Coordinates of C-alpha atoms and ligand atoms in Angstrom, one line a residue:
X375 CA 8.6 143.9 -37.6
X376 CA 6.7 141.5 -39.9
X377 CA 4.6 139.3 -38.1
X378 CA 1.4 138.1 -39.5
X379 CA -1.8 137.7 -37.4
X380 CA -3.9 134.5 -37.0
X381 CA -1.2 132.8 -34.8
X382 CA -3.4 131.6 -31.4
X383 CA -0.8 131.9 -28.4
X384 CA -1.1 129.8 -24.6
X385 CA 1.6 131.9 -22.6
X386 CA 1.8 129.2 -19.5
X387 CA 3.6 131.1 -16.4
X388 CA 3.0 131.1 -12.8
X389 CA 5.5 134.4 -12.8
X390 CA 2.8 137.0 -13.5
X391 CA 5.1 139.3 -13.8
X392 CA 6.6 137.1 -16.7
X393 CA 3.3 136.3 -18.1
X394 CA 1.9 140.2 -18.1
X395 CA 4.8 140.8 -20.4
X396 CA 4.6 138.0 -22.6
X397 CA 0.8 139.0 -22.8
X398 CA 1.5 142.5 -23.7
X399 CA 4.0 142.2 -26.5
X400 CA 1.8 139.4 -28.2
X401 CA -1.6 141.2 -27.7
X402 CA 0.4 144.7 -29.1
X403 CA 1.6 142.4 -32.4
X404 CA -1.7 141.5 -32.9
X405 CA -2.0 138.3 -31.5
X406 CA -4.9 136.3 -30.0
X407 CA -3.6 135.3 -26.8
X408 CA -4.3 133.2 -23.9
X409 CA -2.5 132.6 -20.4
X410 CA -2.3 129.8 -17.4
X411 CA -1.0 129.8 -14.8
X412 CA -0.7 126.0 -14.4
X413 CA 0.1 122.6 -16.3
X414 CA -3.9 122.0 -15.8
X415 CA -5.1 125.3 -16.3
X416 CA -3.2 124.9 -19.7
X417 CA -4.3 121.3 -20.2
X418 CA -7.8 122.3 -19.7
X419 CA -7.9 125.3 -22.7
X420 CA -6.1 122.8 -24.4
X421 CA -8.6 120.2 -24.6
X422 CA -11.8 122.0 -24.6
X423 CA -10.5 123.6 -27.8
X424 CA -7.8 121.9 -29.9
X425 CA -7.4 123.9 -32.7
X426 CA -7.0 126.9 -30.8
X427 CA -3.9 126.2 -30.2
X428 CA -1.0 127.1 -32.4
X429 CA 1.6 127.9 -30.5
X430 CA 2.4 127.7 -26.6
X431 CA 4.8 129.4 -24.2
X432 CA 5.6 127.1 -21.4
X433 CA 7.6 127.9 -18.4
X434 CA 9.9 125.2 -17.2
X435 CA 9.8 126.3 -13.8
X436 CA 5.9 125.6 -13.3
X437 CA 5.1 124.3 -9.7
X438 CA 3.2 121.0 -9.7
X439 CA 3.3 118.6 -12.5
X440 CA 5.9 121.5 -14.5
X441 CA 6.5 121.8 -18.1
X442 CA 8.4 119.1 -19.4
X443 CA 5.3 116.5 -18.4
X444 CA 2.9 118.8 -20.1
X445 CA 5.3 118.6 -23.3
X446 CA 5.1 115.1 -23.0
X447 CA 1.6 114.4 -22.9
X448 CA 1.0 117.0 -25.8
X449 CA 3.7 114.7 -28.0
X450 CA 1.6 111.5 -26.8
X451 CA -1.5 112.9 -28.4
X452 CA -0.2 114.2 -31.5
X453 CA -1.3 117.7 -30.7
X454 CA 0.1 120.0 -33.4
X455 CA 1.3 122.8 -31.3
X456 CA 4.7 124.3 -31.5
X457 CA 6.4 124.7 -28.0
X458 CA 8.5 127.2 -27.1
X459 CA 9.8 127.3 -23.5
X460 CA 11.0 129.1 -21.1
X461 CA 13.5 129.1 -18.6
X462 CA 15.7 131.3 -16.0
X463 CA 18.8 129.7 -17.5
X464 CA 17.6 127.7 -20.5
X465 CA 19.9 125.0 -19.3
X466 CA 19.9 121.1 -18.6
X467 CA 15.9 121.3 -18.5
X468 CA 15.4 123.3 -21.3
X469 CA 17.8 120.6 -23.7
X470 CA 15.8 118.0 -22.2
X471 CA 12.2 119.5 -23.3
X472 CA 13.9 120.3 -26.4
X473 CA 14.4 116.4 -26.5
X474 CA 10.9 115.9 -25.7
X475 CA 10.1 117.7 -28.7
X476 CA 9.8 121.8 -27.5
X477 CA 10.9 123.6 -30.8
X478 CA 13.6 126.3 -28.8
X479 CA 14.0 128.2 -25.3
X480 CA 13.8 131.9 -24.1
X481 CA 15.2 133.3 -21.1
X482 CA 12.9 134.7 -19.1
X483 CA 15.0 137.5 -18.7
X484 CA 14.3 138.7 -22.8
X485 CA 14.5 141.7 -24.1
X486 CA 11.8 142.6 -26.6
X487 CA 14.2 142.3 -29.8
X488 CA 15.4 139.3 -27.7
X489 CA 12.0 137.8 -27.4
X490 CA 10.4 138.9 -30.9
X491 CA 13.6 137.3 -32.6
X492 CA 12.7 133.8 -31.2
X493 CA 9.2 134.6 -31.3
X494 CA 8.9 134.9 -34.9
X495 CA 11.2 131.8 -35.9
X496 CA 8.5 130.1 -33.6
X497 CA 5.6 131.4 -35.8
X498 CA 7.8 130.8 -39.1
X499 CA 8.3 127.3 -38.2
X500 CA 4.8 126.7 -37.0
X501 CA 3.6 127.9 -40.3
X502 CA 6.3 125.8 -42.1
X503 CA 5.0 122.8 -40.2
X504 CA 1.3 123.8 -41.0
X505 CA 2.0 123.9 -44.5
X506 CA 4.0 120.8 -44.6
X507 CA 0.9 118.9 -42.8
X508 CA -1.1 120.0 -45.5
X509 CA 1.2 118.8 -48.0
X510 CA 1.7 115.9 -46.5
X511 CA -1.9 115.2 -46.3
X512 CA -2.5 116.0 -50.4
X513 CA 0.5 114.0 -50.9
X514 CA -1.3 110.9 -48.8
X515 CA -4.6 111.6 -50.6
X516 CA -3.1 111.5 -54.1
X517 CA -1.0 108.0 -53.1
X518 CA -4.2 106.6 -52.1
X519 CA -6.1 107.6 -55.4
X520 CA -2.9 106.1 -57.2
X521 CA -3.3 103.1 -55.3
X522 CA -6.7 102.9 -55.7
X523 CA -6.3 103.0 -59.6
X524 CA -3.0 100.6 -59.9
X525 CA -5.7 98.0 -57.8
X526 CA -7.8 98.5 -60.2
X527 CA -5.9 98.0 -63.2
X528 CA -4.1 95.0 -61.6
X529 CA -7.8 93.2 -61.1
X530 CA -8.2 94.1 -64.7
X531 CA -4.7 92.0 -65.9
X532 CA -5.7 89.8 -63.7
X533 CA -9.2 88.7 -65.5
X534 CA -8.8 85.3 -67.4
X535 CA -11.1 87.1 -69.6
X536 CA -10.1 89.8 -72.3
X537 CA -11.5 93.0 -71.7
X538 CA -11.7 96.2 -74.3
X539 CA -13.3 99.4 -73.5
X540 CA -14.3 102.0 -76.2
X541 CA -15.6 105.3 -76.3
X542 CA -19.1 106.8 -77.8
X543 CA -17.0 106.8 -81.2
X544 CA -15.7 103.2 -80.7
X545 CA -11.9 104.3 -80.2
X546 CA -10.5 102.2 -77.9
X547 CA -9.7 103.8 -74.3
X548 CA -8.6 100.9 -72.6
X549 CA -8.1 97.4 -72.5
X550 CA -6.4 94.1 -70.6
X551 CA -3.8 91.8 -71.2
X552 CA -5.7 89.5 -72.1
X553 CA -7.4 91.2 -75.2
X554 CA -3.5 92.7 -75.8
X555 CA -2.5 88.6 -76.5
X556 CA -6.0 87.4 -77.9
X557 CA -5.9 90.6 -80.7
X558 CA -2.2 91.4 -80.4
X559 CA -3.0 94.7 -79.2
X560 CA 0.1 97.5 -78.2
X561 CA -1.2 100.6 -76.0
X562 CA 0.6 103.0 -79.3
X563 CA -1.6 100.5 -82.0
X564 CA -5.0 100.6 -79.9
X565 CA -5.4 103.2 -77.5
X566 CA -7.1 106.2 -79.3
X567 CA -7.8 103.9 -82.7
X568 CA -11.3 102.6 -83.8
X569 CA -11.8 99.1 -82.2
X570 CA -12.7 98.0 -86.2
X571 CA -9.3 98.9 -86.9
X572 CA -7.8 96.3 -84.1
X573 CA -9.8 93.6 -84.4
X574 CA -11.7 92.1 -87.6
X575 CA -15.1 91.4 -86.8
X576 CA -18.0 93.3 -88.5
X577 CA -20.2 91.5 -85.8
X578 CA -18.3 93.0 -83.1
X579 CA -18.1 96.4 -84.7
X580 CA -22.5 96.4 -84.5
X581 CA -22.5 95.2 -81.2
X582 CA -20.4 98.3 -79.9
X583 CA -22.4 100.4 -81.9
X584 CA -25.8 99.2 -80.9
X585 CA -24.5 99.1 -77.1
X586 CA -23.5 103.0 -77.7
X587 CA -26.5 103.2 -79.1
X588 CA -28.4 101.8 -76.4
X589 CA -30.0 99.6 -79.0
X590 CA -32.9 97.5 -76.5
X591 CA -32.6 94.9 -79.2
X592 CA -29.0 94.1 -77.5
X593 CA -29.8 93.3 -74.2
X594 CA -31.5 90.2 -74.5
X595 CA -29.3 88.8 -76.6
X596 CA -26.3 89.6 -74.4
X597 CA -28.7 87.9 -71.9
X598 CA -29.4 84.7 -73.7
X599 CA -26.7 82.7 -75.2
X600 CA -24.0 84.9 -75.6
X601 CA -23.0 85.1 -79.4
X602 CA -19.5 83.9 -80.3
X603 CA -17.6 85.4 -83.1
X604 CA -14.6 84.3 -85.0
X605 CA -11.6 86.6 -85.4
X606 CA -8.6 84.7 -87.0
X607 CA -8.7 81.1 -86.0
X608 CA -10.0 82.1 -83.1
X609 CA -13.8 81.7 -81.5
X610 CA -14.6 83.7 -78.7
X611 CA -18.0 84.1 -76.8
X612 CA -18.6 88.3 -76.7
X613 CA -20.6 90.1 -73.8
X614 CA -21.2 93.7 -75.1
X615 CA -22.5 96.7 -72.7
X616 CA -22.9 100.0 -72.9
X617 CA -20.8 102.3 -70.4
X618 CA -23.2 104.8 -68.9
X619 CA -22.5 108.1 -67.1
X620 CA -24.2 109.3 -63.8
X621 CA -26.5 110.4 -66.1
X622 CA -27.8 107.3 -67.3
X623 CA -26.0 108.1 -70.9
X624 CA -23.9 105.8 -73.1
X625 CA -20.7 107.3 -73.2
X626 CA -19.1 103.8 -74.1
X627 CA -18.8 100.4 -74.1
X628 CA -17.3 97.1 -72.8
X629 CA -16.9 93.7 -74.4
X630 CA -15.9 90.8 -72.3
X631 CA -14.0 88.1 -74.5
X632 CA -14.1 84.6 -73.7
X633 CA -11.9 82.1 -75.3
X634 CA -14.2 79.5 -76.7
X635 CA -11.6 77.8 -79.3
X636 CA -11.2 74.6 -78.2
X637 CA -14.2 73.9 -76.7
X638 CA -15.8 74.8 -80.1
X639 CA -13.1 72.6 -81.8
X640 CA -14.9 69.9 -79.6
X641 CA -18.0 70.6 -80.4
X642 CA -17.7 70.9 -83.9
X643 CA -16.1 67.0 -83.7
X644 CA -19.2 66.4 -81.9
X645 CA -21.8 67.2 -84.2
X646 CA -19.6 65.5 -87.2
X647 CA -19.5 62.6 -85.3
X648 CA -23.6 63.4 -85.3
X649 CA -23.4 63.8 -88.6
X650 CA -21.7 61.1 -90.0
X651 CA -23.9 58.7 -87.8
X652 CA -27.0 60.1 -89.0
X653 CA -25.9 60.0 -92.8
X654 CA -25.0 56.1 -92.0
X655 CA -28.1 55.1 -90.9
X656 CA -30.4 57.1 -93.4
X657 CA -30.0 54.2 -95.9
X658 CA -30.6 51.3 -93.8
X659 CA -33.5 52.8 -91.9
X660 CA -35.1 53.8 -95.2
X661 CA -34.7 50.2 -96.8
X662 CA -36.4 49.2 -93.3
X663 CA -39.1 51.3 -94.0
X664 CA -39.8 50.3 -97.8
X665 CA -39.5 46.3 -96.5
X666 CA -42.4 46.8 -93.3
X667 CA -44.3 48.7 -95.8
X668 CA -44.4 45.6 -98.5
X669 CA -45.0 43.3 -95.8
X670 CA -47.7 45.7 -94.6
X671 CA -49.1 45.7 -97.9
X672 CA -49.2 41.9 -98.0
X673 CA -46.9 42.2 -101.0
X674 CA -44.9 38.7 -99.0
X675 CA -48.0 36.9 -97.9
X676 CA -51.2 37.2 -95.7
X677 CA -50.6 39.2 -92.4
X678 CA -53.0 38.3 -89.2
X679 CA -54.7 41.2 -87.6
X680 CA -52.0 41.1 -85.0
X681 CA -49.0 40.6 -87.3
X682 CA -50.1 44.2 -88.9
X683 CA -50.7 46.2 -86.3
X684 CA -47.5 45.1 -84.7
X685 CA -46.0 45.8 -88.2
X686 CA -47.8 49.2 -88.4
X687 CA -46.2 50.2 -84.9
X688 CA -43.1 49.3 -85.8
X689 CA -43.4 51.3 -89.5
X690 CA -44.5 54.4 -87.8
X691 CA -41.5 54.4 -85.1
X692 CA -38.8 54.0 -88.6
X693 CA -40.7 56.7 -89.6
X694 CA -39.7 59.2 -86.5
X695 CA -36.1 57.8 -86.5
X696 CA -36.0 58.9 -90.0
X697 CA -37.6 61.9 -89.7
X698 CA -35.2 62.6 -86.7
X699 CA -31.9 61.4 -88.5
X700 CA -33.1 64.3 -91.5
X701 CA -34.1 66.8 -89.2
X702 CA -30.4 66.5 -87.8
X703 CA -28.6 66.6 -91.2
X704 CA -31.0 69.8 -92.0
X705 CA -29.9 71.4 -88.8
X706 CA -26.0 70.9 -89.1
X707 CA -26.2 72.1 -93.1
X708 CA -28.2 75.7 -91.4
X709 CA -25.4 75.5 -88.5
X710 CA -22.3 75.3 -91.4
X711 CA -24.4 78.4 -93.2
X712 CA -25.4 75.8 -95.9
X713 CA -29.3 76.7 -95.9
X714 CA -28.6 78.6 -99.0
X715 CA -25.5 76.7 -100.5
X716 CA -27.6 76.4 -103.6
X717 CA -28.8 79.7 -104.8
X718 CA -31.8 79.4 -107.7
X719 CA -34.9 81.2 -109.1
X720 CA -37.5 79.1 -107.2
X721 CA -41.1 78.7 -108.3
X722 CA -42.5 78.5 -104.7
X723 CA -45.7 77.7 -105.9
X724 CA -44.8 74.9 -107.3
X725 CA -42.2 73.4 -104.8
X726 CA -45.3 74.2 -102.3
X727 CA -47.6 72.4 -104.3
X728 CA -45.6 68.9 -104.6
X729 CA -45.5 69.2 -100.9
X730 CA -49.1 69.2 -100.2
X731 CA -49.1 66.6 -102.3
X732 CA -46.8 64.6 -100.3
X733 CA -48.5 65.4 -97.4
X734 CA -51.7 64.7 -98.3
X735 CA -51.7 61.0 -97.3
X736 CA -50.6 61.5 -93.8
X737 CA -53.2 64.5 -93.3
X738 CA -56.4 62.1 -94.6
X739 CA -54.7 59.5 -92.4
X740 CA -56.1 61.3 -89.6
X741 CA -58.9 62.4 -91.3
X742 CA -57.5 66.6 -91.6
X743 CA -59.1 68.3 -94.4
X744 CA -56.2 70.1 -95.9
X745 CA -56.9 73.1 -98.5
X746 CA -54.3 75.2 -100.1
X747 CA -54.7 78.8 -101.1
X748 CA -51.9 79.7 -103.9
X749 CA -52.2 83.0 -105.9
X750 CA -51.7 83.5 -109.6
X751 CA -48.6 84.8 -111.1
X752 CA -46.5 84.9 -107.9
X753 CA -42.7 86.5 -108.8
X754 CA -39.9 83.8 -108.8
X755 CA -37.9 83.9 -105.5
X756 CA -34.1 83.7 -105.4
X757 CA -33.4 80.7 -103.0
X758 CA -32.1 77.5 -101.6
X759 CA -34.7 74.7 -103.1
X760 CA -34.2 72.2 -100.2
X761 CA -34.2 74.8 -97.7
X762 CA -37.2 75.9 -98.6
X763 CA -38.8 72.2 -99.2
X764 CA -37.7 71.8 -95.4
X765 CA -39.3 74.8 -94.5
X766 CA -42.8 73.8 -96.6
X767 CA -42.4 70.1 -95.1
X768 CA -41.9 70.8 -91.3
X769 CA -44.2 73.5 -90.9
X770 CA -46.9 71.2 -93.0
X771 CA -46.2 68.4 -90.9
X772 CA -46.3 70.0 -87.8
X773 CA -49.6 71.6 -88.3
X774 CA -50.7 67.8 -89.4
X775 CA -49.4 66.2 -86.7
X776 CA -50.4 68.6 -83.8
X777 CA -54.0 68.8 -84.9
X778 CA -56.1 66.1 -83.9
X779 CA -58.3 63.9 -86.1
X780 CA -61.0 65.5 -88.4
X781 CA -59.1 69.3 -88.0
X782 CA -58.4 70.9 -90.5
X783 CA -54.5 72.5 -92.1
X784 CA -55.0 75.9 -94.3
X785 CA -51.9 76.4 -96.3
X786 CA -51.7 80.0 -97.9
X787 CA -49.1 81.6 -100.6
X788 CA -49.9 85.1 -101.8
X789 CA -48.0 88.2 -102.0
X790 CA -47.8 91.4 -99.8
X791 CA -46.0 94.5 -100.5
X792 CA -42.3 93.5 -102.2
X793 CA -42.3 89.8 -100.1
X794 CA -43.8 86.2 -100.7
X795 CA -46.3 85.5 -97.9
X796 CA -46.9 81.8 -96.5
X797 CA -49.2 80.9 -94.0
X798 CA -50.1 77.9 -92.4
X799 CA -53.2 77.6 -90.1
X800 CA -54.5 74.5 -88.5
X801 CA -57.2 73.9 -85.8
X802 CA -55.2 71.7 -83.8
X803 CA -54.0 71.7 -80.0
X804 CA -52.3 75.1 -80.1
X805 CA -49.1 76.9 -78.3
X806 CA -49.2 77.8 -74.6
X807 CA -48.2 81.5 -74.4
X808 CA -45.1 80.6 -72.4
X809 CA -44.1 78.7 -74.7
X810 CA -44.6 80.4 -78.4
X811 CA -41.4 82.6 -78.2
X812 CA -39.3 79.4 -77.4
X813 CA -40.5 76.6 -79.8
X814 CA -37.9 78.0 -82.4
X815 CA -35.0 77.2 -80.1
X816 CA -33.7 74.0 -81.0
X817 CA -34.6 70.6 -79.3
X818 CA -37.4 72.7 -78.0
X819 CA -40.7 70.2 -77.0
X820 CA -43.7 71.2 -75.1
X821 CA -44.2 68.5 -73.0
X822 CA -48.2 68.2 -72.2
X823 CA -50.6 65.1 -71.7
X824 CA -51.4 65.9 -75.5
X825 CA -48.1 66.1 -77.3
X826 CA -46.4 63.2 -74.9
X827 CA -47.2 60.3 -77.6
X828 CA -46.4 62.7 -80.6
X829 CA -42.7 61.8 -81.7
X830 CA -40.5 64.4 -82.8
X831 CA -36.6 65.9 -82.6
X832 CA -37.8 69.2 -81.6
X833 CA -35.4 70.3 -84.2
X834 CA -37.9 71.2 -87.3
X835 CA -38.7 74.8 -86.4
X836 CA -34.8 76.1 -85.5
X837 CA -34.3 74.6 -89.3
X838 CA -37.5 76.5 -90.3
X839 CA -35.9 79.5 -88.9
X840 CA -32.5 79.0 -89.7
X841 CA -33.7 79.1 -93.6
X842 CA -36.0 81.7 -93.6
X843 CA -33.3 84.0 -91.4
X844 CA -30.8 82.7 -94.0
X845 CA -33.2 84.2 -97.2
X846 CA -33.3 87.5 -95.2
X847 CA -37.2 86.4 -94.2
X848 CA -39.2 86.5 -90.7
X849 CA -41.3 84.0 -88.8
X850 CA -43.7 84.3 -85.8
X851 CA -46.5 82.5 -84.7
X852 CA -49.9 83.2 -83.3
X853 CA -51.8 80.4 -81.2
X854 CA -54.6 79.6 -78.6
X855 CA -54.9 76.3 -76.8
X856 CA -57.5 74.2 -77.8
X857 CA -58.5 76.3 -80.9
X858 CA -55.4 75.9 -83.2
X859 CA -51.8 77.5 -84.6
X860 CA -50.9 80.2 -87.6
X861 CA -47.4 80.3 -88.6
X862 CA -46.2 83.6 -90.9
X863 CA -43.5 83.6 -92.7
X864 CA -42.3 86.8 -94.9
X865 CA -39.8 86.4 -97.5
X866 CA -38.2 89.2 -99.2
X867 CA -38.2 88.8 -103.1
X868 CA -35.5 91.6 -103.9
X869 CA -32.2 91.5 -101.6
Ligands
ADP810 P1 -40.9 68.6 -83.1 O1 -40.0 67.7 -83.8 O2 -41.1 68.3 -81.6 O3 -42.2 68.8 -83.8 P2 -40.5 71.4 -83.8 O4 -39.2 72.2 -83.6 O5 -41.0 71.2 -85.1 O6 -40.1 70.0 -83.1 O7 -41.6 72.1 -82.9 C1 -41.3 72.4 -81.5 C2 -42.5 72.3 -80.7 O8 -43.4 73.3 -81.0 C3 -43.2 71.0 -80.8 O9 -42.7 70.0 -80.0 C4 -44.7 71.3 -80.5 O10 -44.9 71.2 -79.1 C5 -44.8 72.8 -80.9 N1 -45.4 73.0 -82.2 C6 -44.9 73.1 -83.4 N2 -45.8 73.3 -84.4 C7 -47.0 73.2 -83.7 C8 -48.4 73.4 -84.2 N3 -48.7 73.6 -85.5 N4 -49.3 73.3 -83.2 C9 -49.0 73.1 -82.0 N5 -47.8 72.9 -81.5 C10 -46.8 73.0 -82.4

């Protein structure tokens, strides 16, 4: 007889007779076995130890609170043990605990084949049941990690927001239906390919590679105004990150795509709106400027003390709207990519030169020495001519106009290394340190006590840098308040 050990056994029987031979046959087959003589006697083992419970033998002819109520509570709480009654007759009682959920009946009047033959369907079923709890349980487990992934990829569809995932090499694992419309993207044309390979943007390619790369250069920029690209007709704002591991490694990344389109169709009607204003009132407001300054001149006739410095106030304000009207035309050529439209061997010497010039007037207006340091022989530099004029002019003017009277404006060309170097150092009111990194951003103005009755667009330096990013060059600027301002600019001579 085959009957593996393990199986815990209650015997329940008030018949000790009965239970004595139950006991024996059990204990001989290597069981571990237990015996009551009562409903609560059984209850009792029962609850102290659950588990130790696998299968019971309950007599139906228990005095007290008998069997069948003890089957029933055991059903109520979900206890896992098989029950196997028995009975003098195994009649209408026995059916009905079968009904209440007792798996079979003996009579107590077995033999041992008798008994072992209904014994060991007992255990086979208990361990049936075991295993098909565990199963069961697997099974639950598995549905809920299923669920837990269809939830996921159902927030995922439901983002407004494209979303493409790649891995360390930039193949695509995974993306949304979102990105599948923007990019036209199939599961068989973009899972497992290079993300350059689905969607066109050279841009895009570097940010996934800098973001696998864990470039810190990406960050902030991801953090600031997030770039937008162009992929077909389409404009889309781009949030690159990497995808780390549990060990803080880049095994990834993500890109967020937002649909900027039509809002950059707006914008773009905007600034030609801005434009075409600007361009319309350059003309008049210059002819203004030439007429107040014949007046001024006394070219039409005597002017009272009063009559000029009311005409002197109103000449310097045409002067700021004209200034502002060119600083916006500059900025919207750098914003179409038009700072180097007009490429040229450029004698930077003498562009910077004719500046100076220019400026000259204004700088001795206000009683600032200006000097200028230009060395011999400098190469010729491939460039935009008016970009670089604006780039002399603002940064001239600047230095000019933030520097109070009798200061003085140092303007240096030379050459370092393989790039053109200009400099322009003034003793004026100088940069707050809060402020240097964001005077290049455009309408950028510090507003103190000192600069409050200085006009200006706050647009000159994002043109200064547009340019000098646009010829491949670098700016920065080192300042102290109250001692003055040094602006560097590098420009490569070879590409
Ligand atoms: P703006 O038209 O106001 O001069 P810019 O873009 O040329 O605009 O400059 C931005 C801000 O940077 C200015 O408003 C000014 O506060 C500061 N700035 C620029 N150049 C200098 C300088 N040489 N000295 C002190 N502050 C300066």
């Amino acid at each position: 007889m085959l009957i593996k050990p393990s199986i815990n056994i209650l015997v329940v029987e008030n018949d000790i007779t009965i239970l004595q031979k139950c006991r024996e046959l059990l204990v001989n087959e290597g069981h571990r076995v237990r015996t009551a003589e009562s409903v609560e006697e059984a209850l009792h083992i029962i609850q102290k130890q659950p588990g130790d419970v696998d299968i019971m033998l309950l007599s139906l002819e228990l005095p007290g609170w008998g069997g069948l109520t003890l089957i029933n509570v055991l059903q109520k709480a979900r206890r896992e043990i098989l029950i196997m009654t028995m009975s003098v007759n195994c009649g209408e009682e026995a059916i009905e605990a079968m009904h209440a959920g007792a798996y079979d009946c003996i009579r107590k009047t077995f033999t041992a084949d008798r008994f072992w033959t209904k014994i060991n369907r007992a255990i086979e079923a208990f361990r049936l049941r075991r295993q098909l709890g565990v199963l069961t349980r697997q099974r639950q487990a598995a549905l809920t990690e299923v669920g837990h992934h269809e939830n996921l990829s159902a927030i995922l569809q439901s983002l407004t927001d494209g979303l493409v995932v790649t891995d360390w090499q930039t193949n695509i694992v995974l993306f949304n239906s979102k990105a599948a419309s923007l990019f036209d993207l199939t599961r068989e044309k973009a899972v497992g390919h290079p993300i350059s390979a689905c969607i066109q943007s050279d841009e895009l390619l570097s940010f996934f590679m800098r973001a696998i790369k864990s470039d810190s250069s990406l960050a902030p920029l991801m953090a600031g105004e997030e770039p937008i690209i162009k992929v077909g007709d389409k404009a889309l704002r781009v949030h690159v990150d990497p995808v780390k591991n549990e060990t803080d490694t880049a095994i990834g990344a993500v890109c967020m795509f937002h649909d900027v389109t039509s809002v950059s169709a707006m914008d773009k009607l905007r600034d030609d709106f801005l434009s075409m204003v600007s361009h319309e009132l350059k003309a008049p407001l210059s002819s203004l400027l030439m007429q107040i300054s014949v007046v001024l001149d006394g070219l039409a006739g005597e002017l009272s003390a009063k009559q000029s410095d009311l005409l002197g106030k109103a000449k310097e304000k045409t002067k700021g709207m004209i200034t502002l009207v060119n600083d916006i035309l500059d900025y919207r050529r750098i914003q179409e990519g038009k700072s180097i439209q007009k490429i040229a061997n450029l004698d930077l010497a003498e562009i910077l030169k004719r500046t100076v010039e220019l400026m000259r007037l204004s700088a001795e207006e206000k009683g600032i020495t200006m000097t200028c340091d230009i060395a011999e022989a400098l190469p010729s530099f491939s460039g935009d001519r008016g970009g670089m004029e604006a780039v002399f002019v603002n940064l001239i003017s600047n230095a000019i106009k933030y520097t109070p009277q009798g200061g003085n404006v140092n303007v240096i060309l030379n050459k370092a290394g393989k790039d053109i170097r200009f400099k322009v150092v003034d003793s004026g009111m100088g940069i707050p340190t809060d402020d240097i990194d964001r005077i290049f951003e455009k309408f950028y103005r510090i507003k103190t006590e000192q600069t409050r009755s200085i006009s200006g667009s706050g647009l000159g330096l994002s043109i200064v840098k547009g340019v000098v990013d646009a010829h491949r060059g670098s700016i920065r600027a080192e300042s102290e308040v109250g001692k003055g301002t040094t602006f560097f600019i590098s420009l490569p001579v070879e590409k």
